[in-house]
XYZ file of C-alpha atoms in Angstrom:
675
model
C -8.335 -3.524 -34.087
C -8.132 0.266 -33.612
C -11.257 2.317 -34.454
C -9.439 4.859 -36.616
C -6.715 2.632 -37.988
C -3.339 4.344 -38.050
C -5.093 7.682 -37.400
C -6.444 6.558 -34.020
C -5.478 9.135 -31.418
C -3.482 7.761 -28.501
C -3.958 9.212 -25.029
C -1.191 10.217 -22.663
C 1.077 7.209 -21.984
C -1.281 5.068 -24.080
C -4.150 5.253 -21.579
C -6.697 4.058 -24.141
C -4.598 1.060 -25.210
C -4.180 -2.264 -23.498
C -0.728 -3.447 -22.455
C -0.566 -5.751 -25.446
C -1.514 -3.040 -27.897
C 1.114 -0.691 -26.462
C 3.808 -3.345 -26.828
C 2.807 -4.183 -30.396
C 2.806 -0.533 -31.429
C 6.230 -0.146 -29.822
C 7.540 -3.152 -31.741
C 6.032 -1.883 -34.993
C 7.702 1.485 -34.418
C 11.041 -0.272 -33.963
C 10.551 -2.191 -37.222
C 9.746 1.048 -39.050
C 13.074 2.484 -37.838
C 14.909 0.023 -40.139
C 17.947 -0.187 -37.893
C 20.757 -2.711 -38.250
C 20.716 -3.827 -34.609
C 17.569 -4.469 -32.540
C 17.560 -4.838 -28.744
C 14.261 -6.478 -27.754
C 13.927 -6.473 -23.978
C 11.178 -9.015 -23.337
C 8.957 -7.277 -25.872
C 6.641 -10.287 -26.284
C 5.659 -10.716 -22.653
C 2.514 -8.690 -22.097
C 0.017 -9.873 -24.682
C -2.670 -12.480 -24.583
C -1.848 -16.079 -25.315
C -3.896 -16.174 -28.505
C -1.917 -13.235 -29.871
C 1.554 -14.248 -28.803
C 1.551 -18.013 -29.149
C 1.832 -20.432 -32.003
C -1.480 -21.232 -33.624
C -1.296 -24.978 -33.113
C -3.767 -27.775 -33.626
C -2.438 -30.834 -31.840
C -3.419 -34.363 -32.758
C -2.350 -37.895 -31.990
C -0.872 -39.425 -35.106
C -2.584 -42.496 -36.485
C 0.336 -44.776 -35.706
C 1.125 -43.053 -32.410
C 4.732 -43.156 -33.512
C 5.039 -39.482 -32.657
C 3.884 -37.819 -29.514
C 2.271 -34.825 -31.231
C 1.923 -33.549 -34.737
C 1.680 -29.786 -34.409
C 0.505 -27.798 -37.376
C 1.848 -24.323 -36.903
C 0.907 -21.459 -39.174
C 3.911 -19.096 -39.096
C 1.826 -16.342 -40.666
C -0.118 -16.040 -37.407
C 2.681 -15.513 -34.981
C 4.607 -12.348 -34.289
C 7.837 -14.164 -33.575
C 7.772 -15.835 -36.971
C 6.479 -12.741 -38.767
C 8.868 -10.208 -37.247
C 11.702 -11.564 -35.095
C 12.219 -15.151 -36.235
C 14.540 -16.494 -38.932
C 11.938 -15.827 -41.648
C 10.519 -12.591 -40.251
C 10.812 -8.976 -41.292
C 14.041 -8.614 -39.292
C 15.706 -11.782 -40.591
C 18.678 -9.862 -42.029
C 19.210 -7.786 -38.882
C 21.119 -8.472 -35.678
C 18.532 -9.219 -32.967
C 19.274 -9.439 -29.247
C 16.105 -10.993 -27.849
C 15.759 -11.067 -24.048
C 12.920 -13.360 -23.012
C 11.633 -15.720 -20.356
C 9.499 -17.529 -22.943
C 11.118 -20.930 -23.346
C 8.993 -21.564 -26.417
C 11.263 -19.407 -28.579
C 14.565 -21.086 -27.733
C 14.504 -23.573 -30.608
C 13.925 -20.746 -33.087
C 16.966 -18.604 -32.276
C 20.516 -18.883 -33.606
C 22.383 -18.689 -30.291
C 21.266 -19.009 -26.672
C 23.002 -17.080 -23.872
C 21.901 -18.024 -20.355
C 22.640 -15.630 -17.482
C 22.733 -15.988 -13.728
C 23.509 -13.116 -11.351
C 24.937 -11.040 -14.179
C 27.268 -13.761 -15.502
C 27.052 -15.876 -18.665
C 26.779 -19.538 -17.651
C 25.777 -21.043 -21.015
C 26.402 -20.093 -24.623
C 25.578 -22.150 -27.683
C 22.907 -23.544 -29.960
C 19.692 -25.064 -28.653
C 20.342 -28.669 -29.734
C 23.935 -28.572 -28.493
C 23.040 -27.258 -25.025
C 20.166 -29.704 -24.685
C 22.220 -32.737 -25.716
C 24.891 -31.865 -23.128
C 22.239 -31.955 -20.378
C 23.135 -28.492 -19.153
C 20.951 -26.248 -17.023
C 18.867 -25.657 -20.115
C 18.072 -29.375 -20.115
C 16.896 -29.119 -16.495
C 14.827 -26.063 -17.328
C 13.212 -27.908 -20.208
C 12.361 -30.836 -17.938
C 10.701 -28.509 -15.446
C 8.931 -26.737 -18.267
C 7.646 -29.993 -19.708
C 6.472 -31.187 -16.296
C 4.569 -27.956 -15.728
C 3.066 -28.179 -19.179
C 1.802 -31.689 -18.520
C 0.401 -30.680 -15.144
C -1.452 -27.655 -16.504
C -2.834 -29.546 -19.446
C -4.263 -32.501 -17.514
C -7.671 -30.937 -16.914
C -8.111 -30.054 -20.551
C -6.867 -33.432 -21.744
C -9.290 -35.243 -19.447
C -12.189 -33.233 -20.811
C -11.109 -34.175 -24.333
C -10.932 -37.883 -23.286
C -7.395 -38.086 -24.607
C -4.600 -39.480 -22.427
C -1.029 -38.609 -23.320
C 2.007 -39.881 -21.480
C 5.388 -38.190 -21.698
C 8.685 -39.621 -20.587
C 10.486 -36.489 -19.447
C 13.362 -38.481 -18.019
C 14.605 -39.334 -21.523
C 13.841 -36.051 -23.225
C 15.558 -35.527 -26.583
C 16.033 -32.327 -28.583
C 13.249 -33.285 -30.994
C 10.840 -34.110 -28.170
C 11.763 -30.883 -26.396
C 10.969 -28.937 -29.531
C 7.614 -30.717 -29.776
C 6.885 -29.738 -26.168
C 7.753 -26.162 -27.036
C 5.354 -26.292 -29.981
C 2.552 -26.917 -27.448
C 2.979 -23.332 -26.267
C 1.441 -24.030 -22.843
C 3.669 -21.820 -20.764
C 4.725 -19.162 -23.182
C 3.531 -15.625 -22.709
C 4.441 -13.699 -25.822
C 3.345 -10.570 -27.538
C 2.813 -10.281 -31.260
C 1.400 -8.145 -33.984
C -2.017 -9.278 -35.164
C -1.449 -10.504 -38.724
C -4.748 -9.035 -39.787
C -3.214 -5.619 -39.121
C 0.313 -6.482 -40.307
C 1.639 -4.755 -43.403
C 3.453 -7.451 -45.302
C 5.138 -5.475 -48.078
C 6.195 -2.032 -49.202
C 3.279 -2.017 -51.631
C 0.848 -2.678 -48.828
C 2.469 0.069 -46.757
C 2.050 2.545 -49.600
C -1.594 1.619 -50.152
C -2.385 1.868 -46.455
C -0.730 5.279 -46.224
C -2.674 6.601 -49.225
C -5.913 5.256 -47.774
C -5.191 7.054 -44.521
C -4.605 10.336 -46.347
C -7.810 9.968 -48.347
C -9.956 9.516 -45.251
C -8.184 12.143 -43.157
C -10.672 14.942 -43.894
C -13.622 12.674 -43.176
C -12.121 11.391 -39.929
C -11.351 14.937 -38.817
C -15.058 15.710 -38.815
C -16.311 12.335 -37.627
C -13.950 11.964 -34.685
C -13.584 15.602 -33.730
C -15.142 15.038 -30.323
C -13.162 11.885 -29.631
C -9.772 13.468 -29.049
C -8.021 12.256 -25.931
C -5.485 15.087 -25.900
C -6.634 18.664 -26.319
C -4.544 20.423 -28.911
C -2.245 23.113 -27.521
C -3.765 26.472 -28.214
C -1.613 28.788 -30.258
C 0.703 31.044 -28.307
C 0.453 33.575 -31.118
C -2.437 35.246 -32.872
C -5.856 36.077 -31.455
C -6.693 35.668 -27.782
C -10.201 34.810 -26.628
C -12.190 37.675 -25.106
C -13.058 35.313 -22.252
C -9.404 35.347 -21.160
C -9.454 39.141 -20.742
C -12.751 38.968 -18.852
C -11.381 36.411 -16.416
C -8.160 38.401 -16.022
C -9.815 41.750 -15.192
C -12.448 40.068 -13.029
C -9.732 38.359 -11.001
C -7.801 41.639 -10.581
C -10.709 43.643 -9.045
C -11.261 47.000 -10.751
C -10.816 49.082 -7.581
C -7.552 47.344 -6.724
C -6.421 47.692 -10.334
C -7.109 51.464 -10.319
C -5.246 51.886 -7.035
C -2.375 49.858 -8.442
C -2.138 52.086 -11.530
C -2.115 55.235 -9.352
C 0.690 53.870 -7.201
C 2.638 52.846 -10.291
C 2.395 56.355 -11.760
C 3.485 57.863 -8.431
C 6.354 55.377 -8.161
C 7.557 56.181 -11.645
C 7.411 59.898 -10.851
C 9.439 59.440 -7.683
C 11.918 57.280 -9.585
C 12.424 59.968 -12.209
C 12.797 62.597 -9.463
C 15.399 60.544 -7.591
C 17.385 60.032 -10.786
C 17.365 63.780 -11.480
C 18.483 64.499 -7.913
C 21.291 61.910 -8.193
C 22.427 63.492 -11.460
C 22.439 66.949 -9.858
C 24.347 65.645 -6.799
C 26.988 63.960 -8.956
C 27.437 67.147 -10.921
C 27.905 69.197 -7.756
C 30.611 66.792 -6.488
C 32.457 67.035 -9.784
C 32.192 70.811 -9.889
C 33.494 71.127 -6.294
C 36.534 68.974 -7.103
C 35.574 66.109 -4.772
C 37.873 63.110 -5.106
C 36.571 59.612 -4.419
C 38.974 56.675 -4.011
C 37.469 53.789 -6.028
C 39.619 51.234 -4.143
C 37.724 52.025 -0.944
C 34.465 50.907 -2.578
C 36.114 47.763 -4.011
C 37.535 46.875 -0.598
C 34.168 47.293 1.086
C 32.529 45.154 -1.632
C 35.123 42.377 -1.229
C 34.739 42.396 2.558
C 30.965 42.121 2.295
C 31.319 39.242 -0.204
C 33.675 37.266 2.043
C 31.463 37.870 5.036
C 28.414 36.691 3.124
C 30.185 33.439 2.154
C 31.241 32.822 5.746
C 27.729 33.419 7.028
C 26.346 31.043 4.368
C 28.545 28.243 5.731
C 27.499 29.039 9.311
C 23.781 29.142 8.544
C 23.899 25.681 6.909
C 26.070 23.976 9.506
C 23.129 22.931 11.718
C 21.422 21.190 8.803
C 24.626 19.412 7.748
C 25.332 18.258 11.295
C 21.785 16.918 11.617
C 22.046 14.945 8.382
C 25.460 13.489 9.219
C 24.366 12.550 12.736
C 20.952 11.165 11.855
C 21.894 7.680 13.107
C 22.771 9.042 16.548
C 19.631 11.176 16.659
C 17.479 8.133 15.886
C 19.330 6.023 18.435
C 18.429 8.511 21.196
C 14.879 9.010 19.874
C 15.422 12.756 19.399
C 13.918 13.088 15.916
C 11.068 15.376 16.993
C 13.381 17.767 18.851
C 15.767 18.157 15.922
C 12.928 18.515 13.434
C 11.433 21.299 15.564
C 14.789 23.038 15.950
C 15.542 22.889 12.225
C 12.084 24.202 11.386
C 12.584 27.167 13.742
C 15.981 27.965 12.229
C 14.535 27.630 8.748
C 11.795 30.111 9.644
C 14.396 32.577 10.957
C 16.408 32.163 7.778
C 13.392 32.738 5.547
C 12.448 35.887 7.460
C 15.694 37.411 6.231
C 15.249 36.122 2.683
C 11.628 37.179 2.318
C 12.340 40.937 1.906
C 14.956 40.111 -0.740
C 12.520 37.886 -2.616
C 9.823 40.558 -2.338
C 12.169 43.210 -3.690
C 13.148 41.009 -6.621
C 9.510 40.366 -7.387
C 8.736 44.064 -7.169
C 11.597 44.777 -9.557
C 10.216 42.190 -11.978
C 6.776 43.833 -11.842
C 8.306 47.214 -12.575
C 10.254 45.829 -15.524
C 7.153 44.130 -16.914
C 5.189 47.373 -16.629
C 8.031 49.242 -18.280
C 7.961 46.726 -21.118
C 4.210 47.185 -21.464
C 4.683 50.968 -21.592
C 7.299 50.551 -24.306
C 4.920 48.387 -26.345
C 2.097 50.881 -25.788
C 4.322 53.778 -26.828
C 5.529 51.926 -29.902
C 1.963 51.059 -30.865
C 0.827 54.653 -30.340
C 3.671 56.053 -32.421
C 2.970 53.489 -35.135
C -0.683 54.543 -35.265
C 0.385 58.206 -35.460
C 2.730 57.340 -38.319
C -0.104 55.640 -40.193
C -2.457 58.592 -39.632
C 0.175 61.053 -40.854
C 0.746 59.018 -44.024
C 4.268 57.910 -43.117
C 5.884 54.960 -44.931
C 4.574 52.184 -42.680
C 1.990 49.525 -43.437
C -1.079 49.351 -41.175
C -1.132 45.549 -41.422
C 2.444 45.336 -40.160
C 1.597 47.551 -37.191
C -1.456 45.472 -36.314
C 0.476 42.219 -36.592
C 3.297 43.517 -34.367
C 0.956 44.756 -31.637
C -1.182 41.602 -31.775
C 1.888 39.360 -31.619
C 3.369 41.211 -28.628
C 0.069 41.191 -26.740
C -0.652 37.510 -27.459
C 2.824 36.477 -26.336
C 2.372 38.234 -22.994
C -1.213 37.130 -22.389
C -0.565 33.422 -23.097
C 0.419 32.824 -19.457
C -2.929 34.255 -18.351
C -4.636 31.950 -20.825
C -2.866 28.911 -19.376
C -3.777 29.909 -15.821
C -7.425 30.192 -16.892
C -7.255 26.648 -18.320
C -5.856 25.301 -15.057
C -8.540 27.129 -13.042
C -11.385 25.450 -14.955
C -9.620 22.078 -15.207
C -11.856 19.370 -13.670
C -10.314 17.710 -10.630
C -10.676 14.300 -9.034
C -13.245 13.603 -6.369
C -12.241 14.649 -2.824
C -9.904 12.347 -0.943
C -12.127 12.301 2.133
C -15.844 13.076 2.404
C -16.506 14.016 6.007
C -19.718 12.563 7.359
C -19.637 9.710 4.859
C -16.563 7.742 5.824
C -16.647 3.930 6.064
C -15.798 2.126 9.275
C -12.205 1.163 10.054
C -13.031 -2.504 9.404
C -14.508 -1.888 5.936
C -14.404 -3.924 3.792
C -14.533 -7.055 5.933
C -16.516 -9.397 3.658
C -14.858 -8.754 0.301
C -18.173 -8.427 -1.561
C -18.009 -6.630 -4.931
C -21.179 -5.820 -6.898
C -21.538 -4.180 -10.306
C -25.059 -2.875 -11.006
C -25.861 -1.578 -14.512
C -22.348 -0.172 -14.634
C -20.693 1.467 -17.630
C -17.687 3.729 -18.064
C -15.624 5.533 -20.679
C -12.202 7.152 -20.641
C -13.556 10.598 -21.464
C -16.806 12.282 -22.355
C -17.562 11.804 -26.033
C -15.728 8.487 -26.350
C -17.330 5.074 -26.660
C -18.094 3.015 -23.567
C -15.205 0.684 -22.753
C -17.025 -1.334 -20.086
C -20.697 -2.344 -19.815
C -21.621 -4.671 -16.930
C -25.302 -5.318 -16.199
C -24.830 -7.288 -12.979
C -21.891 -9.012 -11.347
C -21.452 -10.233 -7.771
C -18.184 -11.605 -6.358
C -17.370 -12.582 -2.777
C -14.424 -14.491 -1.274
C -13.516 -16.384 -4.434
C -10.729 -16.296 -7.003
C -12.029 -14.780 -10.235
C -9.844 -14.664 -13.327
C -10.640 -12.148 -16.048
C -9.627 -13.146 -19.569
C -10.352 -11.828 -23.009
C -8.733 -10.690 -26.177
C -6.599 -7.579 -26.403
C -8.692 -4.457 -25.811
C -11.648 -6.369 -24.367
C -11.772 -4.145 -21.263
C -9.858 -6.211 -18.700
C -7.769 -3.355 -17.308
C -10.758 -0.989 -17.447
C -12.456 -3.189 -14.855
C -9.673 -2.620 -12.331
C -9.466 1.093 -13.133
C -13.169 1.323 -12.365
C -12.749 -0.283 -8.946
C -10.150 2.314 -7.974
C -12.146 5.128 -9.632
C -9.242 6.020 -11.880
C -12.020 6.338 -14.442
C -15.422 7.386 -13.139
C -18.740 5.738 -13.943
C -20.767 6.919 -16.920
C -23.788 5.196 -15.376
C -24.554 2.582 -12.743
C -22.892 1.776 -9.446
C -20.167 -0.380 -7.914
C -20.776 -1.581 -4.354
C -18.054 -2.889 -2.053
C -19.518 -4.545 1.048
C -22.770 -2.680 0.438
C -21.208 0.810 0.139
C -21.429 2.774 -3.101
C -17.785 3.554 -3.869
C -18.767 6.839 -5.556
C -20.182 8.121 -2.242
C -16.906 7.934 -0.306
C -13.588 9.729 -0.705
C -10.841 8.424 -2.949
C -8.439 7.950 -0.035
C -10.953 5.843 1.899
C -11.548 3.704 -1.186
C -8.035 3.217 -2.541
C -6.419 2.679 0.847
C -8.732 -0.292 1.522
C -7.966 -2.130 -1.733
C -4.698 -3.747 -2.813
C -3.394 -4.083 -6.347
C -0.301 -5.736 -7.779
C 0.137 -4.024 -11.166
C 1.700 -5.355 -14.331
C 4.480 -2.768 -14.093
C 5.920 -2.985 -10.544
C 6.106 0.404 -8.817
C 9.069 1.133 -6.524
C 10.120 4.501 -5.127
C 13.529 5.937 -4.346
C 14.214 5.232 -0.682
C 14.781 2.074 1.330
C 13.326 -1.415 1.226
C 11.447 -0.662 4.444
C 9.908 2.531 3.019
C 8.771 0.716 -0.121
C 7.122 -2.048 1.884
C 5.718 0.070 4.721
C 5.657 3.740 3.651
C 3.522 4.835 6.633
C 5.570 2.936 9.264
C 2.590 0.999 10.615
C 4.343 -2.381 10.930
C 7.334 -3.589 12.921
C 10.449 -5.311 11.563
C 9.217 -8.774 12.520
C 6.140 -8.425 10.297
C 8.224 -7.047 7.422
C 10.727 -9.920 7.582
C 7.828 -12.385 7.690
C 6.237 -11.078 4.483
C 9.659 -11.018 2.812
C 10.046 -14.678 3.703
C 6.581 -15.472 2.334
C 7.497 -13.624 -0.861
C 10.810 -15.553 -1.126
C 12.848 -12.342 -0.824
C 14.191 -12.652 2.713
C 17.562 -14.134 1.729
C 18.175 -11.524 -0.959
C 17.331 -8.562 1.292
C 19.397 -10.035 4.139
C 22.471 -10.042 1.856
C 22.041 -6.372 0.911
C 23.971 -3.621 2.674
C 21.666 -2.191 5.289
C 19.110 -4.996 4.980
C 15.706 -3.327 5.457
C 17.428 0.047 5.178
C 19.104 -0.926 1.896
C 18.827 1.740 -0.777
C 16.229 1.354 -3.530
C 16.976 3.476 -6.594
C 14.288 5.368 -8.475
C 11.990 2.858 -10.151
C 13.823 -0.030 -8.449
C 16.678 0.036 -10.959
C 18.906 -2.021 -8.658
C 16.389 -4.899 -8.657
C 15.398 -7.219 -11.470
C 11.850 -7.136 -12.846
C 10.999 -10.341 -11.002
C 12.373 -9.012 -7.711
C 10.411 -5.784 -8.102
C 7.240 -7.786 -8.582
C 8.033 -9.860 -5.490
C 8.488 -6.634 -3.493
C 5.043 -5.530 -4.677
C 3.733 -8.925 -3.560
C 5.351 -8.461 -0.134
C 3.751 -5.014 0.107
C 0.354 -6.567 -0.618
C 0.965 -9.280 1.994
C 1.783 -6.603 4.565
C -1.456 -4.713 3.926
C -3.590 -7.888 3.879
C -6.825 -6.321 2.627
C -9.888 -8.524 1.908
C -9.805 -7.547 -1.782
C -6.751 -8.155 -3.979
C -6.468 -7.224 -7.651
C -3.744 -8.671 -9.874
C -3.508 -6.678 -13.094
C -1.462 -9.029 -15.271
C 1.055 -9.129 -12.441
C 3.009 -12.081 -13.845
C 2.961 -11.159 -17.529
C 6.539 -9.885 -17.725
C 8.333 -12.259 -15.356
C 9.859 -15.686 -15.698
C 8.083 -18.973 -15.115
C 9.785 -19.639 -11.773
C 8.843 -16.261 -10.280
C 5.325 -16.641 -11.649
C 5.010 -19.979 -9.878
C 6.239 -18.412 -6.598
C 3.712 -15.583 -6.802
C 0.796 -17.873 -7.664
C 1.638 -20.253 -4.818
C 2.037 -17.425 -2.284
C -1.234 -15.772 -3.270
C -3.195 -19.016 -2.967
C -1.697 -19.644 0.460
C -1.842 -16.162 2.007
C -5.067 -14.847 0.454
C -7.180 -17.968 0.778
C -10.155 -16.176 2.390
C -10.044 -13.035 0.243
C -11.703 -11.880 -2.950
C -9.088 -12.031 -5.702
C -9.543 -10.545 -9.160
C -6.844 -11.664 -11.581
C -6.286 -10.399 -15.095
C -4.302 -13.140 -16.793
C -2.618 -13.727 -20.140
C -1.582 -17.309 -19.497
C -4.689 -19.414 -19.832
C -3.041 -22.381 -18.100
C -2.661 -20.353 -14.864
C -6.406 -19.709 -14.523
C -7.653 -23.294 -14.710
C -7.664 -23.697 -10.915
C -9.637 -20.496 -10.248
C -13.172 -20.555 -8.859
C -14.765 -18.515 -11.646
C -13.788 -17.221 -15.067
C -14.999 -13.922 -16.523
C -14.613 -13.713 -20.294
C -14.831 -10.124 -21.524
C -15.682 -9.299 -25.109
C -15.857 -5.682 -26.275
C -16.359 -4.421 -22.751
C -19.181 -6.813 -21.858
C -19.205 -10.006 -19.785
C -19.715 -12.700 -22.393
C -19.213 -15.675 -20.033
C -19.085 -16.152 -16.256
C -18.705 -19.683 -14.900
C -16.197 -22.164 -13.510
C -13.385 -23.295 -15.845
C -14.588 -26.889 -16.161
C -18.057 -25.884 -17.352
C -16.670 -23.421 -19.874
C -14.192 -25.964 -21.248
C -16.938 -28.553 -21.680
C -18.760 -26.129 -23.958
C -16.834 -26.194 -27.221
C -18.736 -23.135 -28.427
C -17.614 -20.959 -25.506
C -15.144 -18.125 -25.953
C -13.002 -19.496 -23.139
C -12.702 -22.834 -24.921
C -11.504 -20.960 -27.996
C -8.914 -19.028 -25.981
C -7.691 -22.231 -24.337
C -7.435 -23.954 -27.700
C -5.476 -21.066 -29.187
C -3.159 -21.198 -26.167
C -2.305 -24.811 -27.000
C -4.201 -26.483 -24.126
C -5.496 -29.442 -26.043
């Protein structure tokens, strides 16, 4: 799965891994920890259906006495291999948080929560036989499964009827075995290490090929190794340093430094002479006078500190009144003026401190120079000192001081993103109005020297719902990153409504597209600021999109309503609520192009249904690109793109692809249990 096996280099925050691969590596790392207690917070939510689900082949029995006869291979499922009763963690305590109903029959105890309270606690069969809320959830789950599977069943010419009104524990478990609505994440068994012996062999194999891989993949590193802060320093660093200083300015600086040091020595000698004269003349100085003056100055400074901050404190405490009278601009201007006055007084102090630091650094350099000179003299005069020790000491001291210059040089030559705005080549305010996306001979990679992760010869999409599916690492997320120019093109072009996106600024491009990511992004602030950060919409519009996103009632119950506090990362909202806020934000922007990057992978079935319904209703005339894990949710889309190793392997409507039993999409649907 990974090009270098366990020696594959991972980029910052796993940039070169798909969401499923990141989750599987995280789970494998937890297993390696060999702890006694495992807390698994929805760790099987983000991977593709064929990875996370049961590998079932469903048939009608000959006598039709049973509804289905699933043949499940437990060796091909992460839940069975790792978390389940026969997995690697079978003797450990496992707290498994999940919205995947398919796993309920495989756990020892079920705890059902609502609004932070435990409402159910018991075994699966017991809770189902009592017709609790779990029973209702199973009925809804079974109904959804039947609905989503109808299209596939019709194409297979097999009609199956289910009586959900008289569901029994055994029938419920059979429905679960279908795996239609589960979205789980698992380790690929082809890469799973099943025993300690296998682990040892794999480790030895990695060590044997380390030297070879070092040479073969030397130019494929995603993270540049930190250069040593000790030892030799490149000559280029010194060249850049002296060139930046300007030789004339540097010479003038040295002259002033010598003069300053001379004056400093002279003033110290004069002070010494003056002190001696006072002592010789019998002058008496009362130390308590100086202490009293110092204490008075300290108290006065504290009092003035309180006074200088009082305007700012009063403004913050009275912000509601200021807003009520529409006086924000006046108070902002007044505070800025007072801040400028305050900084005028602080600037000389800061300058003096900086000047003192420069003097101390120069003094330290002189000490090092003197020590090095004396050491060289000692060596030349045959003293008991080793020349190698002297060289090492001087080199170490110099390298330690010059490392900051080396880092600054790296930042100077660091490549930057394209400009935010390209004047003279800005699109119109109505762009894009058609929602046309074209890929022409396009390819991209995450960094120069790496393999291409996406290769699209030609693709044209306009005002339709297109779902992108494929196995883990096929390039699904790379497609969306390319649209936003998070990764730049290696070759080819992407056109949006006839405009080459590489010819316009990043702000003009990204502000005209909308994405709902897999990991919902919320900022510290208020609900209003998270929905409308630029204050371009009124309250009526915001409440309307909250209603469409099924969040209006929840926000209305919060203290402050639209001004309710949102903690950093949205910690005071559940994952589903965060995703609904992102949906409301997208509804408020209402751009002609919407991208859903596995937006419903980590949320429950009910929230997923809400999001899918809202998107179909509110974005009916837009171009929608959806990256999906759940194959059953893409059956009603207009077109399906199947990616395989970065290339478009199939592009057609779902019905046509399902009719072709040799298609990749048919294989994915079959592995997902849609049969």
